[in-house]
Short mmCIF file of C-alpha atoms in Angstrom, two decimals:
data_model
loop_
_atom_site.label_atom_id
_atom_site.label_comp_id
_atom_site.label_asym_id
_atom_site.label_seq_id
_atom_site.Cartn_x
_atom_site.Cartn_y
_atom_site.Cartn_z
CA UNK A 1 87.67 175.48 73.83
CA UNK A 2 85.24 172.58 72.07
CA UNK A 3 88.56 171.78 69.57
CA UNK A 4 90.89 171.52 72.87
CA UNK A 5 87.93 168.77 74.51
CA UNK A 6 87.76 167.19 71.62
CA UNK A 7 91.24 166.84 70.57
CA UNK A 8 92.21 165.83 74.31
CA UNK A 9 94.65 169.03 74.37
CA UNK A 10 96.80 167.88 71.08
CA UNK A 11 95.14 169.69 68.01
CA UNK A 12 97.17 167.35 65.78
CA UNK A 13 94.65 164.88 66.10
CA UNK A 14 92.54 166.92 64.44
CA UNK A 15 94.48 167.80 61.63
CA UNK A 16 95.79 164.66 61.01
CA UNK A 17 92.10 163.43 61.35
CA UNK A 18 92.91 161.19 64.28
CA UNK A 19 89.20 161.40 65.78
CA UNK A 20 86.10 159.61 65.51
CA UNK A 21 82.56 159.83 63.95
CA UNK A 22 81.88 161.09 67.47
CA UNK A 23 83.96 163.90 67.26
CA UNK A 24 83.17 164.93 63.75
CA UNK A 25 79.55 165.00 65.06
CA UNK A 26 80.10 167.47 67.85
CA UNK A 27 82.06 169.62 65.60
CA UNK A 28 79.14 169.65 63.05
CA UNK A 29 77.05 170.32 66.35
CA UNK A 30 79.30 173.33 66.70
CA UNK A 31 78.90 174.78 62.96
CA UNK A 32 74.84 173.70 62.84
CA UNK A 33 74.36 175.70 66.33
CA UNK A 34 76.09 178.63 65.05
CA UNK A 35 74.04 178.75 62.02
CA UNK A 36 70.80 177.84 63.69
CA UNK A 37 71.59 180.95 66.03
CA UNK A 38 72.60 183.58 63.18
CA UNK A 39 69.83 182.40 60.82
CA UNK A 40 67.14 182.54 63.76
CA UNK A 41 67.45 186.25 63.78
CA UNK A 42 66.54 186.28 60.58
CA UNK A 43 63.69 183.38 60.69
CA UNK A 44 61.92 185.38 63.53
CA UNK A 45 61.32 188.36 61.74
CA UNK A 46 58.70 185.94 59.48
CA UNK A 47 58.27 182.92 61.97
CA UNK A 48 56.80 182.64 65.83
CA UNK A 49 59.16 181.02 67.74
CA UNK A 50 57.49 177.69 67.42
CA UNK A 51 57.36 177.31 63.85
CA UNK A 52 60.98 177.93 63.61
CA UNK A 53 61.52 175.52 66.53
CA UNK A 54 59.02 172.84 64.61
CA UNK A 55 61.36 173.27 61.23
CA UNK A 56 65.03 173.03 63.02
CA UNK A 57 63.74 170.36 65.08
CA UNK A 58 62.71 168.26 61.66
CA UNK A 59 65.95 169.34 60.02
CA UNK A 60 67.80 167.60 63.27
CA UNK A 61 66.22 164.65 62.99
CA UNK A 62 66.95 164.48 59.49
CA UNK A 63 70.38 165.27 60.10
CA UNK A 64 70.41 162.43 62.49
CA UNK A 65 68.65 159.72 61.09
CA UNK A 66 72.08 158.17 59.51
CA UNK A 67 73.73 158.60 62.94
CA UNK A 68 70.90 156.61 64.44
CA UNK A 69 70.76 153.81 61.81
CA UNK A 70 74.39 153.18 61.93
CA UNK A 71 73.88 152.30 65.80
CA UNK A 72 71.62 150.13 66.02
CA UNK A 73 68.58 152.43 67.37
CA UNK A 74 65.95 152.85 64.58
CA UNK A 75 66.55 148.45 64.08
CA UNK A 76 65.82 147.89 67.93
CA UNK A 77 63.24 150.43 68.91
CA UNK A 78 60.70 147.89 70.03
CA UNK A 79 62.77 146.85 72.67
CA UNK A 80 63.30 149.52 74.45
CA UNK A 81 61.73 149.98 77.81
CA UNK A 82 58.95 152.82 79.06
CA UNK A 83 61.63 154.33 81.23
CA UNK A 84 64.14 155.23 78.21
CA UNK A 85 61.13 156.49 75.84
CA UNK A 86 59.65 158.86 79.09
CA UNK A 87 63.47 159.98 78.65
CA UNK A 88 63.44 160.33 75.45
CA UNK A 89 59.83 162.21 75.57
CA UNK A 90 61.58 164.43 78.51
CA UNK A 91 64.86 165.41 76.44
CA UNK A 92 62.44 166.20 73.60
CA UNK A 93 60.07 168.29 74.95
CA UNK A 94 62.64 169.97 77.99
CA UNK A 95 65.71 169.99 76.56
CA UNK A 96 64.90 170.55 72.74
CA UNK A 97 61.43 172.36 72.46
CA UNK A 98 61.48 174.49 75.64
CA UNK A 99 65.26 175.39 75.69
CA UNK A 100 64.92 176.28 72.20
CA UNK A 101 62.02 178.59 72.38
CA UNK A 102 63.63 180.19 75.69
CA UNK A 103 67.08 180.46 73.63
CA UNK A 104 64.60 182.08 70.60
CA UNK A 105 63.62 184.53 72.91
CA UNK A 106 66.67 185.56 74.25
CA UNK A 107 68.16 185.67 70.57
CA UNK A 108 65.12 188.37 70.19
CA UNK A 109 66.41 190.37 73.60
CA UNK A 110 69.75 190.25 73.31
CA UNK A 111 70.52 189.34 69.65
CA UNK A 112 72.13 186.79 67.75
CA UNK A 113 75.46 187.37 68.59
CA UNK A 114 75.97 187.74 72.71
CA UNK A 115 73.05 184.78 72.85
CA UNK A 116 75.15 182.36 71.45
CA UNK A 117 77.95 182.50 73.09
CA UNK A 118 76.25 181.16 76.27
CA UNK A 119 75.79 178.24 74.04
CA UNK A 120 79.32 177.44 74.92
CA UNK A 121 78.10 176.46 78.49
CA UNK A 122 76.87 173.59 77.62
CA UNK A 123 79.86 170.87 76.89
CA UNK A 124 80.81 172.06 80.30
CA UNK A 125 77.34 171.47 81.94
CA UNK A 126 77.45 167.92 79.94
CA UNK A 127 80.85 167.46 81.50
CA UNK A 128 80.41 168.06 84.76
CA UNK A 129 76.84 165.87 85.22
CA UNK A 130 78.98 162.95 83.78
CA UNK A 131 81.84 163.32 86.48
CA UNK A 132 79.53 163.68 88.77
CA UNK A 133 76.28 161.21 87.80
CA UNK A 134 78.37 159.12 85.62
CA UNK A 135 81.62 159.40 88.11
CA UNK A 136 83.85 159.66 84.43
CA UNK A 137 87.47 160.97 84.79
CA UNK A 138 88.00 164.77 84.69
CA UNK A 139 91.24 165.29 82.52
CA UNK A 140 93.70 168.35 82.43
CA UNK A 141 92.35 168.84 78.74
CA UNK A 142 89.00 169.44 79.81
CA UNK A 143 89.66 171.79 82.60
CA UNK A 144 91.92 173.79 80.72
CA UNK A 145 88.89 173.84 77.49
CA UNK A 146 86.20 174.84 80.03
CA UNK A 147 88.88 177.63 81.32
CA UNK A 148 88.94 178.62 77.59
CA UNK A 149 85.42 178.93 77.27
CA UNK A 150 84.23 180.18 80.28
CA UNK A 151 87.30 183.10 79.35
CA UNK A 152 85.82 183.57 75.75
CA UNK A 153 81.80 184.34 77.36
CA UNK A 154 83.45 186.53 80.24
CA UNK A 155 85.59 188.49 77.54
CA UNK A 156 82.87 188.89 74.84
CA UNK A 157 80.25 190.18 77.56
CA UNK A 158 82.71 192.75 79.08
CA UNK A 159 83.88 193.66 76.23
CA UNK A 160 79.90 194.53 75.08
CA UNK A 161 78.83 195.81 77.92
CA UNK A 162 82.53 198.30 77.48
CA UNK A 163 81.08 199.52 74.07
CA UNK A 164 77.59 200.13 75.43
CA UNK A 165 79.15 202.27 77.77
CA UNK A 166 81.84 204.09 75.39
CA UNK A 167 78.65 205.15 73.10
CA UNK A 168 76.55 206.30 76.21
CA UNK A 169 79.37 208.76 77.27
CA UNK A 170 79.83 209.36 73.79
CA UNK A 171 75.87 210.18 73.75
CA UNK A 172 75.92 212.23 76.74
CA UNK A 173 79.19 214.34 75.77
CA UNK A 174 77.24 215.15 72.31
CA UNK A 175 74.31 216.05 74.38
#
């Protein structure tokens, strides 16, 4: 689904590396998020939820230090205005710090696995609050990616929830 978005519906562009730094970003957002979510089984058996949080979080912002230098940001910091650092404080604390430690815990409930798949949800969230508080274009290509993905959670969860239930009758016939 996130290679159809990206590549506007025409993988070519992919392959014949036809997309921007953007682009390559998301899809390293793609590969670091999958990693973050398998290795965080494995960090929580050592690490609170916190301390894990507190290392990927310093890892991110080295990752993105380059990112930010190349635009301009780290250069003009001074001039930004209260209103875009309170945002900046906001997406930090809500959208990195909380959502991570919620995610943590559900990693720790449900597993590595079926919790990261709902990670998928989010290029379609981030889609839909810029047609609607941003008013950008909704293209074919991105309906038909968030049809993808939205078809990829539904189909991993049922097909879970299928195998818990094969191995209870399987329990109960053994009984």
């Amino acid at each position: 689904g996130a290679l159809i978005v990206i590549s506007q519906g025409n993988l070519q562009v992919i392959l014949q590396g036809n997309i921007g730094w953007g682009e390559l970003f998301i899809l390293g957002c793609v590969v670091c998020w999958s990693s973050f979510t398998v290795l965080g089984k494995i960090i929580m058996k050592d690490l609170k939820p916190i301390i894990a949080i507190t290392y990927a979080c310093l890892a991110g912002t080295l990752i993105l230090i380059l990112p930010t230098y190349q635009e301009g940001v780290l250069q003009n910091f001074m001039q930004y205005s209260i209103e875009v650092w309170l945002s900046v404080f906001a997406l930090g604390f809500l959208g990195t710090a909380l959502a991570f430690t919620w995610f943590y815990e559900g990693i720790d409930k449900i597993g590595p696995s079926r919790a990261g798949i709902f990670i998928n949800f989010v290029p379609i969230f981030a889609t839909l609050m810029a047609v609607l508080i941003l008013h950008e274009k909704l293209s074919p290509s991105l309906v038909i990616g968030a049809i993808f993905v939205v078809s990829g959670v539904y189909l991993t969860n049922y097909q879970v929830k299928n195998i818990k239930i094969e191995k209870a009758k399987e329990i109960n016939v053994g009984a």
